[in-house]
Tab-separated table of C-alpha atoms and ligand atoms in Angstrom:
chain	number	residue	atom	x	y	z
A	1	UNK	CA	3.409	10.500	10.367
A	2	UNK	CA	5.828	8.123	11.894
A	3	UNK	CA	8.018	7.960	8.576
A	4	UNK	CA	11.649	9.634	7.993
A	5	UNK	CA	13.361	10.203	4.647
A	6	UNK	CA	16.805	9.968	3.897
A	7	UNK	CA	18.857	12.764	2.028
A	8	UNK	CA	19.442	10.695	-1.228
A	9	UNK	CA	15.584	9.662	-1.214
A	10	UNK	CA	12.531	11.395	-2.612
A	11	UNK	CA	8.802	10.949	-2.190
A	12	UNK	CA	7.232	9.984	-5.446
A	13	UNK	CA	3.661	8.789	-6.662
A	14	UNK	CA	2.386	6.891	-9.038
A	15	UNK	CA	-1.332	6.366	-10.080
A	16	UNK	CA	-2.932	4.019	-12.588
A	17	UNK	CA	-4.470	5.361	-15.825
A	18	UNK	CA	-8.227	4.646	-15.567
A	19	UNK	CA	-8.021	1.624	-13.497
A	20	UNK	CA	-11.655	0.677	-13.906
A	21	UNK	CA	-11.728	0.617	-17.599
A	22	UNK	CA	-8.450	-0.851	-17.846
A	23	UNK	CA	-8.625	-3.646	-15.378
A	24	UNK	CA	-7.881	-7.182	-17.382
A	25	UNK	CA	-11.138	-9.229	-16.644
A	26	UNK	CA	-9.296	-12.585	-17.341
A	27	UNK	CA	-6.367	-12.035	-15.569
A	28	UNK	CA	-8.684	-11.014	-12.485
A	29	UNK	CA	-10.728	-14.079	-12.679
A	30	UNK	CA	-7.185	-16.001	-12.305
A	31	UNK	CA	-6.106	-14.021	-9.505
A	32	UNK	CA	-9.304	-14.451	-7.502
A	33	UNK	CA	-9.526	-17.985	-8.279
A	34	UNK	CA	-6.133	-18.523	-6.772
A	35	UNK	CA	-7.319	-16.458	-3.602
A	36	UNK	CA	-10.609	-18.422	-3.211
A	37	UNK	CA	-8.551	-21.800	-3.475
A	38	UNK	CA	-6.255	-20.838	-0.705
A	39	UNK	CA	-9.417	-19.479	1.389
A	40	UNK	CA	-9.438	-21.922	4.263
A	41	UNK	CA	-12.886	-20.349	5.625
A	42	UNK	CA	-14.819	-20.241	2.398
A	43	UNK	CA	-16.744	-23.052	2.992
A	44	UNK	CA	-17.793	-21.765	6.484
A	45	UNK	CA	-19.140	-18.705	4.704
A	46	UNK	CA	-20.691	-20.341	1.468
A	47	UNK	CA	-22.113	-23.615	0.150
A	48	UNK	CA	-20.665	-22.231	-3.489
A	49	UNK	CA	-17.503	-23.868	-4.509
A	50	UNK	CA	-14.483	-21.849	-6.216
A	51	UNK	CA	-16.042	-22.835	-9.660
A	52	UNK	CA	-19.432	-21.777	-9.007
A	53	UNK	CA	-18.089	-18.418	-7.695
A	54	UNK	CA	-15.776	-17.704	-10.633
A	55	UNK	CA	-18.526	-18.532	-13.349
A	56	UNK	CA	-21.069	-16.245	-11.411
A	57	UNK	CA	-18.308	-13.417	-11.555
A	58	UNK	CA	-17.181	-13.992	-15.310
A	59	UNK	CA	-20.920	-13.859	-16.061
A	60	UNK	CA	-21.362	-10.464	-14.128
A	61	UNK	CA	-17.877	-8.885	-15.484
A	62	UNK	CA	-18.368	-10.108	-18.968
A	63	UNK	CA	-22.143	-9.120	-19.661
A	64	UNK	CA	-22.391	-5.138	-19.414
A	65	UNK	CA	-24.791	-3.888	-21.893
A	66	UNK	CA	-25.637	-0.100	-22.341
A	67	UNK	CA	-27.385	1.747	-24.934
A	68	UNK	CA	-26.235	4.975	-26.690
A	69	UNK	CA	-28.107	7.146	-29.065
A	70	UNK	CA	-30.451	4.215	-29.491
A	71	UNK	CA	-27.892	1.627	-30.148
A	72	UNK	CA	-27.117	-1.143	-27.794
A	73	UNK	CA	-23.497	-1.827	-26.960
A	74	UNK	CA	-21.464	-4.614	-25.052
A	75	UNK	CA	-18.599	-3.347	-22.917
A	76	UNK	CA	-15.538	-5.677	-24.022
A	77	UNK	CA	-12.875	-4.675	-21.737
A	78	UNK	CA	-12.530	-3.546	-18.204
A	79	UNK	CA	-14.251	-3.873	-15.013
A	80	UNK	CA	-17.974	-3.559	-15.450
A	81	UNK	CA	-19.299	-0.230	-15.428
A	82	UNK	CA	-21.571	0.823	-12.925
A	83	UNK	CA	-21.444	-2.800	-11.258
A	84	UNK	CA	-20.698	-2.643	-7.341
A	85	UNK	CA	-18.364	-5.747	-7.863
A	86	UNK	CA	-16.045	-3.775	-9.983
A	87	UNK	CA	-14.213	-1.818	-7.484
A	88	UNK	CA	-13.502	-5.200	-5.291
A	89	UNK	CA	-12.296	-6.857	-8.703
A	90	UNK	CA	-10.143	-3.992	-9.404
A	91	UNK	CA	-8.856	-3.724	-6.041
A	92	UNK	CA	-7.966	-7.500	-5.799
A	93	UNK	CA	-6.258	-7.004	-9.232
A	94	UNK	CA	-4.066	-3.965	-7.702
A	95	UNK	CA	-3.295	-6.214	-4.604
A	96	UNK	CA	-1.693	-8.843	-6.880
A	97	UNK	CA	0.081	-6.342	-9.084
A	98	UNK	CA	1.773	-4.616	-6.184
A	99	UNK	CA	3.049	-7.714	-4.671
A	100	UNK	CA	4.474	-8.646	-8.249
A	101	UNK	CA	5.831	-5.486	-8.743
A	102	UNK	CA	7.523	-4.860	-5.427
A	103	UNK	CA	8.852	-8.639	-5.498
A	104	UNK	CA	10.428	-8.365	-8.846
A	105	UNK	CA	11.814	-4.722	-8.924
A	106	UNK	CA	15.338	-4.422	-9.946
A	107	UNK	CA	17.508	-3.659	-6.669
A	108	UNK	CA	18.492	-0.389	-7.717
A	109	UNK	CA	15.027	1.129	-8.060
A	110	UNK	CA	13.192	-0.934	-5.345
A	111	UNK	CA	10.837	1.340	-3.244
A	112	UNK	CA	12.022	1.752	0.514
A	113	UNK	CA	8.222	2.694	1.223
A	114	UNK	CA	5.105	1.967	-0.579
A	115	UNK	CA	1.461	2.595	0.466
A	116	UNK	CA	-1.509	2.320	-1.830
A	117	UNK	CA	-4.878	3.425	-1.830
A	118	UNK	CA	-6.984	2.077	-4.758
A	119	UNK	CA	-5.112	3.391	-7.984
A	120	UNK	CA	-2.949	5.838	-5.942
A	121	UNK	CA	0.419	4.788	-4.849
A	122	UNK	CA	2.803	6.739	-2.488
A	123	UNK	CA	6.590	5.589	-2.257
A	124	UNK	CA	9.910	6.574	-0.993
A	125	UNK	CA	12.623	5.879	-3.529
A	126	UNK	CA	16.069	6.914	-4.506
A	127	UNK	CA	16.670	10.004	-6.343
A	128	UNK	CA	16.891	9.422	-10.218
A	129	UNK	CA	15.268	6.103	-10.111
A	130	UNK	CA	11.775	7.281	-10.874
A	131	UNK	CA	11.497	6.387	-14.573
A	132	UNK	CA	13.115	2.914	-14.155
A	133	UNK	CA	10.458	2.094	-11.495
A	134	UNK	CA	7.971	3.384	-13.811
A	135	UNK	CA	8.940	1.274	-16.476
A	136	UNK	CA	8.956	-1.633	-14.500
A	137	UNK	CA	5.499	-0.955	-13.067
A	138	UNK	CA	4.219	-0.794	-16.537
A	139	UNK	CA	5.290	-4.433	-17.532
A	140	UNK	CA	3.408	-6.104	-14.736
A	141	UNK	CA	0.104	-6.362	-16.550
A	142	UNK	CA	0.385	-9.062	-18.854
A	143	UNK	CA	-2.207	-7.686	-21.082
A	144	UNK	CA	-0.368	-4.338	-21.137
A	145	UNK	CA	-3.465	-2.223	-20.433
A	146	UNK	CA	-2.603	-1.136	-16.788
A	147	UNK	CA	-0.126	1.892	-17.077
A	148	UNK	CA	1.284	4.103	-14.320
A	149	UNK	CA	2.047	8.023	-14.531
A	150	UNK	CA	4.464	9.164	-11.912
A	151	UNK	CA	4.986	12.515	-9.870
A	152	UNK	CA	7.738	13.233	-8.051
A	153	UNK	CA	7.900	15.740	-5.084
A	154	UNK	CA	8.308	19.190	-5.539
A	155	UNK	CA	10.437	21.277	-3.134
A	156	UNK	CA	9.958	18.655	-0.609
A	157	UNK	CA	6.059	18.560	-1.035
A	158	UNK	CA	3.991	15.812	-2.835
A	159	UNK	CA	0.254	15.664	-2.887
A	160	UNK	CA	-1.210	12.078	-1.860
A	161	UNK	CA	-4.739	11.464	-1.675
A	162	UNK	CA	-6.186	14.562	-0.152
A	163	UNK	CA	-3.091	15.180	1.717
A	164	UNK	CA	-0.044	17.217	1.052
A	165	UNK	CA	3.093	15.373	2.455
A	166	UNK	CA	5.745	17.828	3.231
A	167	UNK	CA	9.570	16.627	4.161
A	168	UNK	CA	11.150	18.745	7.093
A	169	UNK	CA	15.064	19.596	7.208
A	170	UNK	CA	15.417	17.010	9.825
A	171	UNK	CA	14.176	14.349	7.496
A	172	UNK	CA	10.662	14.003	9.400
A	173	UNK	CA	7.335	14.393	7.525
A	174	UNK	CA	4.358	16.152	8.318
A	175	UNK	CA	0.796	15.815	6.309
A	176	UNK	CA	-1.311	18.543	5.481
A	177	UNK	CA	-4.944	18.771	4.162
A	178	UNK	CA	-4.966	19.603	0.650
A	179	UNK	CA	-6.800	19.235	-2.656
A	180	UNK	CA	-4.988	18.726	-6.012
A	181	UNK	CA	-5.963	21.423	-8.591
A	182	UNK	CA	-7.179	18.516	-10.768
A	183	UNK	CA	-9.455	17.139	-8.139
A	184	UNK	CA	-12.640	15.382	-9.241
A	185	UNK	CA	-14.392	16.023	-6.188
A	186	UNK	CA	-14.697	12.524	-5.809
A	187	UNK	CA	-13.310	10.933	-2.816
A	188	UNK	CA	-14.864	7.675	-2.750
A	189	UNK	CA	-17.845	7.016	-5.046
A	190	UNK	CA	-20.672	7.108	-2.574
A	191	UNK	CA	-22.605	4.313	-4.352
A	192	UNK	CA	-19.453	2.135	-4.212
A	193	UNK	CA	-19.286	-0.983	-2.020
A	194	UNK	CA	-17.115	0.438	1.084
A	195	UNK	CA	-18.867	0.211	4.241
A	196	UNK	CA	-20.960	3.176	4.942
A	197	UNK	CA	-19.253	4.008	8.247
A	198	UNK	CA	-16.051	4.468	6.154
A	199	UNK	CA	-17.824	6.655	3.694
A	200	UNK	CA	-19.205	8.761	6.484
A	201	UNK	CA	-15.579	8.860	8.384
A	202	UNK	CA	-14.144	10.200	5.118
A	203	UNK	CA	-16.930	12.985	4.889
A	204	UNK	CA	-17.185	13.991	8.443
A	205	UNK	CA	-13.222	14.397	8.449
A	206	UNK	CA	-12.781	16.272	5.449
A	207	UNK	CA	-15.966	18.542	6.386
A	208	UNK	CA	-14.098	19.374	9.704
A	209	UNK	CA	-10.798	19.933	8.244
A	210	UNK	CA	-12.334	21.968	5.408
A	211	UNK	CA	-14.434	24.328	7.998
A	212	UNK	CA	-11.673	24.916	10.108
A	213	UNK	CA	-9.010	26.126	6.994
A	214	UNK	CA	-8.254	29.477	7.127
A	215	UNK	CA	-6.459	31.763	4.498
A	216	UNK	CA	-8.258	29.912	1.703
A	217	UNK	CA	-9.548	30.334	-1.985
A	218	UNK	CA	-12.785	28.495	-1.746
A	219	UNK	CA	-15.592	27.347	-4.237
A	220	UNK	CA	-19.209	27.023	-3.767
A	221	UNK	CA	-21.483	25.361	-6.195
A	222	UNK	CA	-24.965	26.196	-7.503
A	223	UNK	CA	-27.495	23.495	-7.569
A	224	UNK	CA	-29.537	25.048	-10.176
A	225	UNK	CA	-26.838	25.488	-12.803
A	226	UNK	CA	-23.002	24.260	-13.423
A	227	UNK	CA	-21.729	27.542	-12.231
A	228	UNK	CA	-19.857	27.808	-8.981
A	229	UNK	CA	-18.831	30.860	-6.864
A	230	UNK	CA	-15.138	31.560	-6.144
A	231	UNK	CA	-14.178	33.901	-3.084
A	232	UNK	CA	-11.244	34.281	-0.646
A	233	UNK	CA	-10.835	34.621	2.951
A	234	UNK	CA	-8.412	35.116	5.472
A	235	UNK	CA	-10.530	33.910	8.356
A	236	UNK	CA	-12.004	30.229	8.933
A	237	UNK	CA	-13.810	29.070	5.772
A	238	UNK	CA	-16.786	27.783	7.923
A	239	UNK	CA	-17.329	31.373	9.470
A	240	UNK	CA	-17.253	32.937	6.001
A	241	UNK	CA	-19.687	29.995	4.517
A	242	UNK	CA	-21.996	31.106	7.102
A	243	UNK	CA	-21.918	34.631	6.301
A	244	UNK	CA	-22.568	33.757	2.481
A	245	UNK	CA	-25.410	31.647	3.420
A	246	UNK	CA	-27.037	34.092	5.962
A	247	UNK	CA	-26.612	37.152	3.152
A	248	UNK	CA	-28.109	34.795	0.435
A	249	UNK	CA	-31.369	33.607	2.676
A	250	UNK	CA	-32.244	37.224	3.004
A	251	UNK	CA	-32.862	37.183	-0.974
A	252	UNK	CA	-33.965	33.461	-1.150
A	253	UNK	CA	-37.609	33.842	-0.058
A	254	UNK	CA	-38.492	36.736	-2.472
A	255	UNK	CA	-41.266	35.545	-5.094
A	256	UNK	CA	-39.793	36.339	-8.469
A	257	UNK	CA	-41.755	37.667	-11.552
A	258	UNK	CA	-39.772	38.212	-14.627
A	259	UNK	CA	-40.086	41.900	-14.017
A	260	UNK	CA	-38.861	41.730	-10.510
A	261	UNK	CA	-35.950	39.517	-11.287
A	262	UNK	CA	-34.821	42.052	-14.210
A	263	UNK	CA	-35.002	44.880	-11.539
A	264	UNK	CA	-32.996	42.799	-9.126
A	265	UNK	CA	-30.391	42.504	-11.709
A	266	UNK	CA	-29.578	46.395	-11.245
A	267	UNK	CA	-29.781	45.906	-7.483
A	268	UNK	CA	-26.315	46.000	-5.322
A	269	UNK	CA	-26.229	42.775	-3.290
A	270	UNK	CA	-23.334	41.749	-1.109
A	271	UNK	CA	-21.694	39.523	-3.362
A	272	UNK	CA	-22.063	37.738	-6.852
A	273	UNK	CA	-23.565	34.695	-4.871
A	274	UNK	CA	-26.467	36.630	-3.462
A	275	UNK	CA	-26.754	38.258	-7.023
A	276	UNK	CA	-26.945	34.926	-8.550
A	277	UNK	CA	-29.815	33.539	-5.969
A	278	UNK	CA	-31.722	36.914	-6.522
A	279	UNK	CA	-31.270	36.566	-10.484
A	280	UNK	CA	-31.661	33.240	-11.189
A	281	UNK	CA	-33.795	31.996	-8.161
A	282	UNK	CA	-31.321	29.235	-7.972
A	283	UNK	CA	-30.458	27.279	-4.615
A	284	UNK	CA	-26.915	27.087	-3.662
A	285	UNK	CA	-25.136	23.685	-2.749
A	286	UNK	CA	-23.731	24.809	0.507
A	287	UNK	CA	-22.769	21.158	1.306
A	288	UNK	CA	-20.892	21.084	-1.952
A	289	UNK	CA	-18.730	23.832	-0.546
A	290	UNK	CA	-14.859	23.166	-1.065
A	291	UNK	CA	-11.122	24.767	-0.878
A	292	UNK	CA	-9.325	25.272	-4.204
A	293	UNK	CA	-6.155	26.927	-2.578
A	294	UNK	CA	-4.569	28.062	0.514
A	295	UNK	CA	-2.313	31.136	1.173
A	296	UNK	CA	-1.673	33.086	4.269
A	297	UNK	CA	-0.772	36.220	2.327
A	298	UNK	CA	-3.873	38.163	1.353
A	299	UNK	CA	-2.356	40.070	-1.774
A	300	UNK	CA	-1.321	36.596	-3.373
A	301	UNK	CA	-4.633	34.982	-2.085
A	302	UNK	CA	-6.383	37.421	-4.156
A	303	UNK	CA	-4.240	36.472	-7.199
A	304	UNK	CA	-4.739	32.849	-6.563
A	305	UNK	CA	-8.434	33.524	-6.283
A	306	UNK	CA	-8.345	35.522	-9.567
A	307	UNK	CA	-6.515	32.697	-11.067
A	308	UNK	CA	-9.389	30.150	-10.003
A	309	UNK	CA	-12.484	32.575	-11.033
A	310	UNK	CA	-12.193	31.968	-14.960
A	311	UNK	CA	-11.667	28.284	-14.447
A	312	UNK	CA	-14.826	27.524	-12.148
A	313	UNK	CA	-16.503	30.670	-11.163
A	314	UNK	CA	-18.192	33.832	-10.928
A	315	UNK	CA	-17.116	36.783	-8.588
A	316	UNK	CA	-16.736	40.354	-8.539
A	317	UNK	CA	-13.817	40.919	-6.269
A	318	UNK	CA	-11.071	40.700	-8.879
A	319	UNK	CA	-12.536	43.592	-10.893
A	320	UNK	CA	-13.491	45.594	-7.468
A	321	UNK	CA	-9.449	45.533	-6.831
A	322	UNK	CA	-8.574	46.478	-10.238
A	323	UNK	CA	-11.315	49.035	-10.625
A	324	UNK	CA	-11.588	50.609	-7.474
A	325	UNK	CA	-13.869	53.372	-8.771
A	326	UNK	CA	-16.035	51.046	-10.594
A	327	UNK	CA	-19.473	52.714	-11.014
A	328	UNK	CA	-22.749	51.618	-12.245
A	329	UNK	CA	-21.628	51.069	-16.001
A	330	UNK	CA	-19.211	48.708	-14.860
A	331	UNK	CA	-21.435	46.320	-13.161
A	332	UNK	CA	-22.424	44.256	-16.060
A	333	UNK	CA	-18.706	43.287	-16.621
A	334	UNK	CA	-18.225	42.700	-12.850
A	335	UNK	CA	-20.968	40.169	-12.407
A	336	UNK	CA	-20.360	38.156	-15.433
A	337	UNK	CA	-21.022	34.745	-14.856
A	338	UNK	CA	-18.445	32.367	-16.080
A	339	UNK	CA	-18.240	28.552	-15.736
B	1	LIG	ZN1	-27.157	28.662	-10.646
């Protein structure tokens, strides 16, 4: 990426806490009204005037009802949950907020670089000014509901969206594909109003990057239940994924009776993933496979894998390392399926 960073500066990121549900609607309507008033081409695109559009928008944004446990509730704050217009409104609010924030920032904490994607911001700022900038950002929303949290670079690295930004010694910067440990698996909500080609672009790029990644700890979710398989490989993830798929396809076609399923529990399959397919007759979500962690050292990669397993998945590899002579009796422990 074409940016450089000085010695006295650091990368920092800010993100908004629950942007959609905290978006102040009245303020948004004011902001949008101003934008519409200044939109010289509006009358070429619609017969509605600014007042009409604002009235309709207000109606949509303030009449969200939902039922919960037999009772009907009205949403009284934030952008309407589930409405396609919410993402646009929240983004227009953020455009206003960032402009205000940068314009009014005290000189000693003014960011030198600022890039935002919806509710995530990447900045270059002077060392030791993070708190001051965060405090400043948190004063911009007049209703006080939009709050930012911050994260400074750690050892010259900072995650931003799905990249890891790394500063090199000469001040130049490189970008790697990366997924945060707390990743929610939501890149763009597919039902959101982003243009389709943009959604597909995100998916294609990610897919290619992920499949070509080597030295990875990865996760493959099951479609039939909420369990996931965790594994590690030194080779390209795409190659390993294909092998898993082939292995499990050999057991998939078997028609199961209760007795057969029970018998298959004691059968030795190639990995926990084929075991799971055989025992539960579940379909694996191959398209949903993802990278959890990366490490080029095989030993520490297995440690990273073993850290991930209790969190998300099932796998026999860890115990295979710890108990090299594991016999049949250990097998029920080894195939224990966890969340
Ligand atoms: Zn399952």
